[in-house]
Coordinates of N, CA and C in Angstrom, one line a residue:
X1384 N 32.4 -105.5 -27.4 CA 31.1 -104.8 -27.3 C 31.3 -103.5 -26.6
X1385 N 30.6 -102.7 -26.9 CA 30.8 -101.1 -26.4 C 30.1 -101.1 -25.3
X1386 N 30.3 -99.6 -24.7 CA 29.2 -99.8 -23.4 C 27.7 -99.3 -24.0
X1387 N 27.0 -99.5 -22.4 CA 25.3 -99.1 -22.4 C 25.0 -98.1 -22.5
X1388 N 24.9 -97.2 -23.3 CA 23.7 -95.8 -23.2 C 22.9 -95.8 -22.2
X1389 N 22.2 -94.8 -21.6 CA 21.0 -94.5 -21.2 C 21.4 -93.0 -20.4
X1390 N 19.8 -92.3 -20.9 CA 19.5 -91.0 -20.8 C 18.0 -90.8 -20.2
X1391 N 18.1 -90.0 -19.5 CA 17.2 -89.8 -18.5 C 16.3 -88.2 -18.7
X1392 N 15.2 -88.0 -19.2 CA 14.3 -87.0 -19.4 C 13.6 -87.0 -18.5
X1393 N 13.6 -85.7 -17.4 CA 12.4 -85.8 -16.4 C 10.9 -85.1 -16.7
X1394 N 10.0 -85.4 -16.8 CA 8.6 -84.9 -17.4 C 8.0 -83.8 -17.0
X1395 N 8.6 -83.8 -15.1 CA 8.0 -82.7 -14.3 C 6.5 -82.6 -14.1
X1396 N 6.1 -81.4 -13.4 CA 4.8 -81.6 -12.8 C 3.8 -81.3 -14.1
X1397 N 2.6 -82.2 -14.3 CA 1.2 -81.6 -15.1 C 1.8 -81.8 -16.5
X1398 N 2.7 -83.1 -16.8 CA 3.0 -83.6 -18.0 C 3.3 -84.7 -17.9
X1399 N 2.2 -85.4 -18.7 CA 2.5 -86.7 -18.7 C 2.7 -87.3 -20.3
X1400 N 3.0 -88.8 -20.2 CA 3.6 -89.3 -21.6 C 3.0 -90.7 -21.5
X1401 N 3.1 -91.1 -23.0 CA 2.3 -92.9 -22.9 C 3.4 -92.9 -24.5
X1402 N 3.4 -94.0 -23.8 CA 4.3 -94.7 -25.0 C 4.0 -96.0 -25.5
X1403 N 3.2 -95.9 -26.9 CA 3.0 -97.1 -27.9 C 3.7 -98.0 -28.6
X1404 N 4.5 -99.0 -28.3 CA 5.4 -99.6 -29.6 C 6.5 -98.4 -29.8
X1405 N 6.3 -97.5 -30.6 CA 7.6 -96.4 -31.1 C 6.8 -94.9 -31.1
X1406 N 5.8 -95.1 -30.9 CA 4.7 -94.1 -30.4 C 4.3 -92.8 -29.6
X1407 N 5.4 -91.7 -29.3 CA 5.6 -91.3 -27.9 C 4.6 -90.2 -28.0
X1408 N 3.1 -90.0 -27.2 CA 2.9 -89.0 -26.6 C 2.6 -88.5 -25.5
X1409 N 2.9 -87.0 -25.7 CA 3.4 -86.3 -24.4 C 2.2 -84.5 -24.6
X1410 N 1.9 -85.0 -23.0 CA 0.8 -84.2 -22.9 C 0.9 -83.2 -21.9
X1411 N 0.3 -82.0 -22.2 CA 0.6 -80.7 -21.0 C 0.0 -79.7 -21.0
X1412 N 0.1 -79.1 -20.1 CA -1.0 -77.5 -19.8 C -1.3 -76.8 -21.2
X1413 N -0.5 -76.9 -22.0 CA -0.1 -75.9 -23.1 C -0.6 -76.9 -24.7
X1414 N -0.7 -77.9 -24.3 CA -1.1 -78.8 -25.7 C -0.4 -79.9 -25.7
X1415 N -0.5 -81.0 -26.8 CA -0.2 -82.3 -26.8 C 0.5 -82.2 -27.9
X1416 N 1.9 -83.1 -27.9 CA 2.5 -83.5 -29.2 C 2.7 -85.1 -29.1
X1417 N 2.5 -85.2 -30.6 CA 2.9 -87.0 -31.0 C 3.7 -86.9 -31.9
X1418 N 4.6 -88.1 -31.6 CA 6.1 -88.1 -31.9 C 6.2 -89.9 -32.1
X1419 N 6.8 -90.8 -33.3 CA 7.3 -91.7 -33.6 C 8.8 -91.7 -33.8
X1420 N 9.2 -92.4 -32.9 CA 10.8 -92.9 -32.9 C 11.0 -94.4 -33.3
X1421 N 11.1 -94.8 -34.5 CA 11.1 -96.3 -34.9 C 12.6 -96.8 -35.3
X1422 N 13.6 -96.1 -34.6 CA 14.7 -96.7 -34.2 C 14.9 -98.4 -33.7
X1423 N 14.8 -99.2 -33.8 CA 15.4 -100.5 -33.3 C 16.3 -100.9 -32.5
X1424 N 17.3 -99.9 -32.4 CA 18.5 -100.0 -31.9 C 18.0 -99.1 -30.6
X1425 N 17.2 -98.4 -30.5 CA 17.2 -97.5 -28.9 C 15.9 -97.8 -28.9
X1426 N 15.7 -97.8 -27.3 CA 14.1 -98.2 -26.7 C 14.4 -97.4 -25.9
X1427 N 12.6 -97.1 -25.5 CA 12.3 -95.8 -24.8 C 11.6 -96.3 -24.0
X1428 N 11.6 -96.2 -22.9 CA 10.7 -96.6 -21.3 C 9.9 -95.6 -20.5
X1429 N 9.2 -95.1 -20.4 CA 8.9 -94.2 -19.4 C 8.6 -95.5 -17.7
X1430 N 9.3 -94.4 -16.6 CA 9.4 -94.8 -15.4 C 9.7 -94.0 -14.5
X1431 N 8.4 -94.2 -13.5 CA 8.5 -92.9 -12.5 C 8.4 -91.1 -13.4
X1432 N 7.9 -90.8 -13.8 CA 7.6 -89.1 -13.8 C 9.1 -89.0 -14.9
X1433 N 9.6 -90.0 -15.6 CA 10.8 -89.8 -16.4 C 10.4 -90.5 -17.7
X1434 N 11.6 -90.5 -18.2 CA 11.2 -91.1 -19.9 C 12.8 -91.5 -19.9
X1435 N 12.8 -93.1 -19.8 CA 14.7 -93.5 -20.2 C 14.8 -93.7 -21.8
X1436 N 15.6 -92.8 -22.6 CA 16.2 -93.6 -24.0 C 17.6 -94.5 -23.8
X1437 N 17.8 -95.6 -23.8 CA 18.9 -96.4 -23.9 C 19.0 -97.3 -24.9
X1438 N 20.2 -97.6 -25.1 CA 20.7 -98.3 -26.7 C 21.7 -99.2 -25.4
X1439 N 21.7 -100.9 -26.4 CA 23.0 -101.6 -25.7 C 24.1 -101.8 -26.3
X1440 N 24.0 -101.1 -27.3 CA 25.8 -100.9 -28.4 C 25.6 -99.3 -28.1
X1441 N 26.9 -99.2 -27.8 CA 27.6 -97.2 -27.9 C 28.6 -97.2 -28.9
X1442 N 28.2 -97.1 -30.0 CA 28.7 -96.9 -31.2 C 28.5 -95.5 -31.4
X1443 N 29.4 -94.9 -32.3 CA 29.1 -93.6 -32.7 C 27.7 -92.9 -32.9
X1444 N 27.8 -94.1 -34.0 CA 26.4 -94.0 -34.7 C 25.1 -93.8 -33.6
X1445 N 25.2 -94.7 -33.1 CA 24.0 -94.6 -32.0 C 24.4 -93.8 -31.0
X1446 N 25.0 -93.1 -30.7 CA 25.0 -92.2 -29.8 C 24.7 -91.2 -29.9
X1447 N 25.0 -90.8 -32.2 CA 24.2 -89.8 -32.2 C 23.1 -90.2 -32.4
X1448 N 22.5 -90.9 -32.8 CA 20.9 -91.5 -32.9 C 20.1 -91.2 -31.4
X1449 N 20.9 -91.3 -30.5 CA 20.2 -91.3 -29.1 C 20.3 -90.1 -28.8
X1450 N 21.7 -89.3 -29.1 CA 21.3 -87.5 -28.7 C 19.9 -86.7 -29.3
X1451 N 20.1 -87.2 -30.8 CA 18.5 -86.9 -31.2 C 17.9 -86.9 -30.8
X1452 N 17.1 -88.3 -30.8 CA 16.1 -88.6 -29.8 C 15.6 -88.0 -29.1
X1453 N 17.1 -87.7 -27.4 CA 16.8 -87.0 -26.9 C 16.6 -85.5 -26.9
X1454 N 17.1 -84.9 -28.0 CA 16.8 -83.6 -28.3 C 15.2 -83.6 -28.4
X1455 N 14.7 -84.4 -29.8 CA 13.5 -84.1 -29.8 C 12.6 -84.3 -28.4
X1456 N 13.0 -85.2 -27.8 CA 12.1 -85.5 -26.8 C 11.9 -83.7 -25.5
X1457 N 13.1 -83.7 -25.4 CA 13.0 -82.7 -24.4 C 12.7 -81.5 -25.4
X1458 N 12.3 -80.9 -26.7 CA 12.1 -80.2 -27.0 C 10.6 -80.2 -27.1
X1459 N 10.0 -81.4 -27.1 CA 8.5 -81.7 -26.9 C 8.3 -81.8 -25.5
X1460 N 9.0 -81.6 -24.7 CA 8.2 -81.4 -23.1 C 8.6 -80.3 -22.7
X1461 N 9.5 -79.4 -23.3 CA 9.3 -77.8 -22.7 C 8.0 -77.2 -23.6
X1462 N 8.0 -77.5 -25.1 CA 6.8 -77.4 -25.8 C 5.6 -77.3 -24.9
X1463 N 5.1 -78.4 -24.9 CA 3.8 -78.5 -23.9 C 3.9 -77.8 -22.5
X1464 N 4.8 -77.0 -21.8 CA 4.6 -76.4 -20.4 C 4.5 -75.0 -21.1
X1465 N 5.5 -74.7 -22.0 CA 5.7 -73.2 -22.7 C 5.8 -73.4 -24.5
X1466 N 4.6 -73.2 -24.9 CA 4.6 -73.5 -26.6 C 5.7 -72.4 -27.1
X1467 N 6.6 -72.6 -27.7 CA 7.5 -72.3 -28.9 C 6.8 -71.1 -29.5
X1468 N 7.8 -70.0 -29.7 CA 7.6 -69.3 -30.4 C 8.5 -68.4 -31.6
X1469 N 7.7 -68.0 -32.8 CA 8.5 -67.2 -33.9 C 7.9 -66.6 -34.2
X1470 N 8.9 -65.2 -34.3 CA 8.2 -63.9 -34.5 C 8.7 -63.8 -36.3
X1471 N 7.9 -63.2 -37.1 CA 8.2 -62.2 -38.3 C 8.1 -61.0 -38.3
X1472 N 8.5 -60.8 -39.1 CA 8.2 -58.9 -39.3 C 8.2 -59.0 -41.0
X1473 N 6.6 -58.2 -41.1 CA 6.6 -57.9 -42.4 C 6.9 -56.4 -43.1
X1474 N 7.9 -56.8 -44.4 CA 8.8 -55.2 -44.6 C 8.2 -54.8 -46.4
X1475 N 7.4 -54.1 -46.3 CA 6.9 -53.1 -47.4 C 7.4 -52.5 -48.0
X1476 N 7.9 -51.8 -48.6 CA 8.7 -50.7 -48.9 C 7.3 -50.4 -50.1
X1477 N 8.1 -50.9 -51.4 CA 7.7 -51.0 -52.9 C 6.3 -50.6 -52.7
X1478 N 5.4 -51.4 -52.2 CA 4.0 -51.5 -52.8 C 3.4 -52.7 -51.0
X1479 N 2.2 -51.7 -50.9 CA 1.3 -52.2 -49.4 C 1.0 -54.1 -49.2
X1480 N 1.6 -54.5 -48.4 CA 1.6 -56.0 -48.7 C 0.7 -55.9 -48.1
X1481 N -0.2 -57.1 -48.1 CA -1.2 -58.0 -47.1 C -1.8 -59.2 -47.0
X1482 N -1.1 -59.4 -45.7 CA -1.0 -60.8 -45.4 C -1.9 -61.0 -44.3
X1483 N -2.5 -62.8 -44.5 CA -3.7 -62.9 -43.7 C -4.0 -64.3 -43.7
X1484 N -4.7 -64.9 -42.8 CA -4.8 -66.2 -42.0 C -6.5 -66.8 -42.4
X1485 N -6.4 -67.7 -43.6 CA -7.2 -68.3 -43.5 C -7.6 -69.4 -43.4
X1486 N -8.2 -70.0 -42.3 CA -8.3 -71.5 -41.9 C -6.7 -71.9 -41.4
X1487 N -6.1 -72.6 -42.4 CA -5.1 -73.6 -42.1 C -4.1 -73.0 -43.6
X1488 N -4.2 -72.2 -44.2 CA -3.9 -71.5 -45.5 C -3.0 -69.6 -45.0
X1489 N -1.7 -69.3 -45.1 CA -2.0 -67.9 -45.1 C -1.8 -67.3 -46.5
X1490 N -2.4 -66.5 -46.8 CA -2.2 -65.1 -47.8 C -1.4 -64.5 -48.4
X1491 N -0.9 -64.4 -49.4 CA -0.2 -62.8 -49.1 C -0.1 -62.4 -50.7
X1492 N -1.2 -61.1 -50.5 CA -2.1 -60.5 -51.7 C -1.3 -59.1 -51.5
X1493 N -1.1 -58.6 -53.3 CA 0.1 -57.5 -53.2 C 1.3 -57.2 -53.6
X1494 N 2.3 -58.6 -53.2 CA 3.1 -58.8 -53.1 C 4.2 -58.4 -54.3
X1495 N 4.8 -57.0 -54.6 CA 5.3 -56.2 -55.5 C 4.5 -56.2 -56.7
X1496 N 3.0 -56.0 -56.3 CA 2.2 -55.5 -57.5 C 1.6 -56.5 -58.2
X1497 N 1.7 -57.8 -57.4 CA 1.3 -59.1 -58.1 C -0.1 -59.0 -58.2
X1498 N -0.7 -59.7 -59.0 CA -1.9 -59.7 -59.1 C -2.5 -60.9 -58.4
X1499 N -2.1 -61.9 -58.8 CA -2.3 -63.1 -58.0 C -1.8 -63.7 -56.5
X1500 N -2.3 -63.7 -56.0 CA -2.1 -64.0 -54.2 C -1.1 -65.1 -54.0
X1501 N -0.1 -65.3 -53.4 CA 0.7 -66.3 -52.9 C -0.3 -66.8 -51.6
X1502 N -0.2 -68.1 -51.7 CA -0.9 -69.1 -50.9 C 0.3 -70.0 -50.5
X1503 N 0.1 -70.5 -48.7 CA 0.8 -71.7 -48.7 C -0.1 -72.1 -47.6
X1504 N 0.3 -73.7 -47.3 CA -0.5 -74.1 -46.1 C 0.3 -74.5 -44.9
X1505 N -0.3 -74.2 -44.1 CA -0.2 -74.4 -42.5 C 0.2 -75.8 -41.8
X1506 N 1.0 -76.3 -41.3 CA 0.8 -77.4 -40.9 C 0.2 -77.3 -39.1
X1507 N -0.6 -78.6 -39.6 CA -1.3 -78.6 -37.9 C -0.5 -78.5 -36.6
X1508 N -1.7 -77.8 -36.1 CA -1.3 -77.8 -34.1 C 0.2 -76.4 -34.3
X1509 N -0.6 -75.1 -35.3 CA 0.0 -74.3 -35.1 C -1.3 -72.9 -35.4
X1510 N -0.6 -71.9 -34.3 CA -1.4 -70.8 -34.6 C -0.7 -69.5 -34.3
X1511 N -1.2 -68.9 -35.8 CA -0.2 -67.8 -36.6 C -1.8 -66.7 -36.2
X1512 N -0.9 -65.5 -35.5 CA -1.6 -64.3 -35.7 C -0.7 -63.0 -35.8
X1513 N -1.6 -62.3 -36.7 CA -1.0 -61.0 -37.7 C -1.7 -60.1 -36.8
X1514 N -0.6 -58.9 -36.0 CA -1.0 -57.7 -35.8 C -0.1 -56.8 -36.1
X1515 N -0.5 -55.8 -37.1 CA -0.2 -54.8 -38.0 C 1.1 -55.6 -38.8
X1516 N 2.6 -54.8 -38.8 CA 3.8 -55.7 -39.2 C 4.3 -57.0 -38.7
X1517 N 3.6 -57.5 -37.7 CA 4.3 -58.4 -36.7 C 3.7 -60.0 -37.2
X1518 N 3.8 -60.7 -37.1 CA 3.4 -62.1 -37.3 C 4.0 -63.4 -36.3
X1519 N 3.2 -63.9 -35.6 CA 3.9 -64.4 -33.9 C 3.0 -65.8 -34.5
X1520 N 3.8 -66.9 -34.4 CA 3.6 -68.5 -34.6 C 4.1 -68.9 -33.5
X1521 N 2.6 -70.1 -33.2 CA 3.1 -70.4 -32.0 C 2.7 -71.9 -31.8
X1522 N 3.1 -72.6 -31.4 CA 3.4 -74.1 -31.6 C 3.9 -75.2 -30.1
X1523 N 3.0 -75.8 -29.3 CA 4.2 -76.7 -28.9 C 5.1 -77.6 -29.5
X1524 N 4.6 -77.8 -30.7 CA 5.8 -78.5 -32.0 C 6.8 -77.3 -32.4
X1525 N 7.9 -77.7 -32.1 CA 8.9 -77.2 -32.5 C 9.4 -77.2 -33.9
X1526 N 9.2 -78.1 -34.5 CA 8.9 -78.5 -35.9 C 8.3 -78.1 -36.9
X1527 N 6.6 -78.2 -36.2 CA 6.0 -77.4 -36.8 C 5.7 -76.1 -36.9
X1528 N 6.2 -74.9 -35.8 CA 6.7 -73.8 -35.7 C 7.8 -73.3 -36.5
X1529 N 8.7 -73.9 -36.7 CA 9.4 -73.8 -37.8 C 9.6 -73.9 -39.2
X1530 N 8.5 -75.4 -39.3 CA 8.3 -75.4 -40.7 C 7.3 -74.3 -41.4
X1531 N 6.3 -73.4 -40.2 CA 5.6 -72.9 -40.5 C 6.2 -71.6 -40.9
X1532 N 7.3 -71.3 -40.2 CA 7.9 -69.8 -40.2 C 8.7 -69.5 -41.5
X1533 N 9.6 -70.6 -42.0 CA 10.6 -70.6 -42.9 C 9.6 -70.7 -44.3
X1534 N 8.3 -71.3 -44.1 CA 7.2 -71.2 -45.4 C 6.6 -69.6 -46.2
X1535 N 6.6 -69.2 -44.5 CA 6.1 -68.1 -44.9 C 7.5 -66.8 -45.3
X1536 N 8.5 -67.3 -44.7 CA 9.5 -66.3 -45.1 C 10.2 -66.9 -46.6
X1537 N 9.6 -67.9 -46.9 CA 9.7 -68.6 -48.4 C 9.0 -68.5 -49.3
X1538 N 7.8 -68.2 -48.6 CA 6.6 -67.6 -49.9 C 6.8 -66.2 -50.3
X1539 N 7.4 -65.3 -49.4 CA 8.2 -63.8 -50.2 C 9.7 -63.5 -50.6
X1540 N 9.8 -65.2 -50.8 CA 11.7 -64.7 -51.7 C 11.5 -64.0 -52.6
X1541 N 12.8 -63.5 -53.2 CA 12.7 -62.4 -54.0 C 13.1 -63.2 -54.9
X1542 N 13.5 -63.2 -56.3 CA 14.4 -63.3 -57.5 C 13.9 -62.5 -58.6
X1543 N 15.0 -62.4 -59.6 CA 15.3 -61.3 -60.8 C 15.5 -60.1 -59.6
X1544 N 16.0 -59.6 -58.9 CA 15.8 -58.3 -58.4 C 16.9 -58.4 -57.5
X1545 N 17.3 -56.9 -57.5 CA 18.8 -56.6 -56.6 C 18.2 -56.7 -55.0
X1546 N 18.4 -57.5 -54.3 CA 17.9 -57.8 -52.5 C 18.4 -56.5 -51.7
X1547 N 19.2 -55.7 -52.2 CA 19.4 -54.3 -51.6 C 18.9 -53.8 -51.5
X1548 N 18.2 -53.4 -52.7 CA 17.3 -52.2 -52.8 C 16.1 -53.1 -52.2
X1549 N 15.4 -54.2 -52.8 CA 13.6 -55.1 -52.9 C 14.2 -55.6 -51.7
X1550 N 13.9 -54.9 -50.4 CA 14.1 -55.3 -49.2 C 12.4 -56.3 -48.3
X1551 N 11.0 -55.8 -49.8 CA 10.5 -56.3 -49.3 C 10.2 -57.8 -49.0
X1552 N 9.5 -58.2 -48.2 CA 9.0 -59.5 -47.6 C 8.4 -59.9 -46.3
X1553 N 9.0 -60.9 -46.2 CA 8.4 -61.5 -44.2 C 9.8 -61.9 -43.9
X1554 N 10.5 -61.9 -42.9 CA 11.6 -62.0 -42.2 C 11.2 -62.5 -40.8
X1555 N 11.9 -63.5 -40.5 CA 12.3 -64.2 -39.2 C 13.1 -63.3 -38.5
X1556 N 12.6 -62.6 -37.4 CA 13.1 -61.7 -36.7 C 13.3 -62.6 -35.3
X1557 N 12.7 -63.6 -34.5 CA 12.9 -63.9 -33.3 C 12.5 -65.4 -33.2
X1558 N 13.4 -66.4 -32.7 CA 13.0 -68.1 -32.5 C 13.0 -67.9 -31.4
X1559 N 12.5 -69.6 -30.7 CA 12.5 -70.0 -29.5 C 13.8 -70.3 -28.9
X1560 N 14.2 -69.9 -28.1 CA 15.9 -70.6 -27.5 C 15.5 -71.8 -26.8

């Protein structure tokens, strides 16, 4: 038998966490994220102002299973003290883009002469604002900051066209470290 895992996340002040069955959430100055870990093989404890993930096989496998975990986990409690952020920049050249935020939906009407507007949707517990070229997503879900950013830098791929010259789009210019 291999040895015991266990990893230790401290929550810090004005963030707290409750943990359901496989349930984890984690609440703070900055917003709340919910998170399921239905691993079998690692259990999660919160104790004292900390959160333990430990597994009782250290197998490979679970060890990366448990760095996970812990990734996500500590990426959801700096989230909630400092929400995540991604910058775009939108690049015109060809023909005046414009892009725009409605509801849970963004826009982008223009788009090398198109007639018809590209639409995609937003995933929740994220908020995107557009001033002038810039586009700043902001999220304590790290996830969903991300999924949101790469959508919208996916709703202005190019194809049939040389990418040298058709420089237009939305570009991911800045992530969260």
């Amino acid at each position: 038998m291999k040895n015991e895992l266990k990893r230790e996340i401290v929550l810090g002040e004005k963030v707290s966490a409750e943990l359901k069955n496989t349930h984890l959430k984690i609440k703070g100055p900055k917003g709340e994220v919910e998170r399921n870990f239905p691993d079998p093989q690692v259990h999660i404890q919160i104790h004292d102002g900390k959160i333990v993930v430990s597994s009782t096989k250290g197998t490979k496998r679970i060890k990366m299973q448990l760095g996970s975990i812990v990734a996500h986990i500590k990426n959801t409690v700096k989230g909630v003290k400092e929400p995540h952020v991604y910058k775009l920049k939108i690049c015109s050249g060809h023909f005046p883009m414009n892009v725009a935020v409605s509801g849970s939906e963004i826009i982008i009407k223009n788009f090398f002469g198109e007639t018809v507007p590209r639409k995609a949707a937003l995933p929740k517990g994220v908020e995107v604002k557009i001033s002038g070229n810039d586009i700043t997503i902001t999220s304590p879900n790290l996830e969903a900051a991300g999924l949101a950013a790469s959508t919208i830098e996916n709703l202005c791929r190019i194809t049939n066209r040389d990418i040298r010259i058709f420089q237009d789009g939305c570009y991911i210019t800045q992530k969260p470290e």
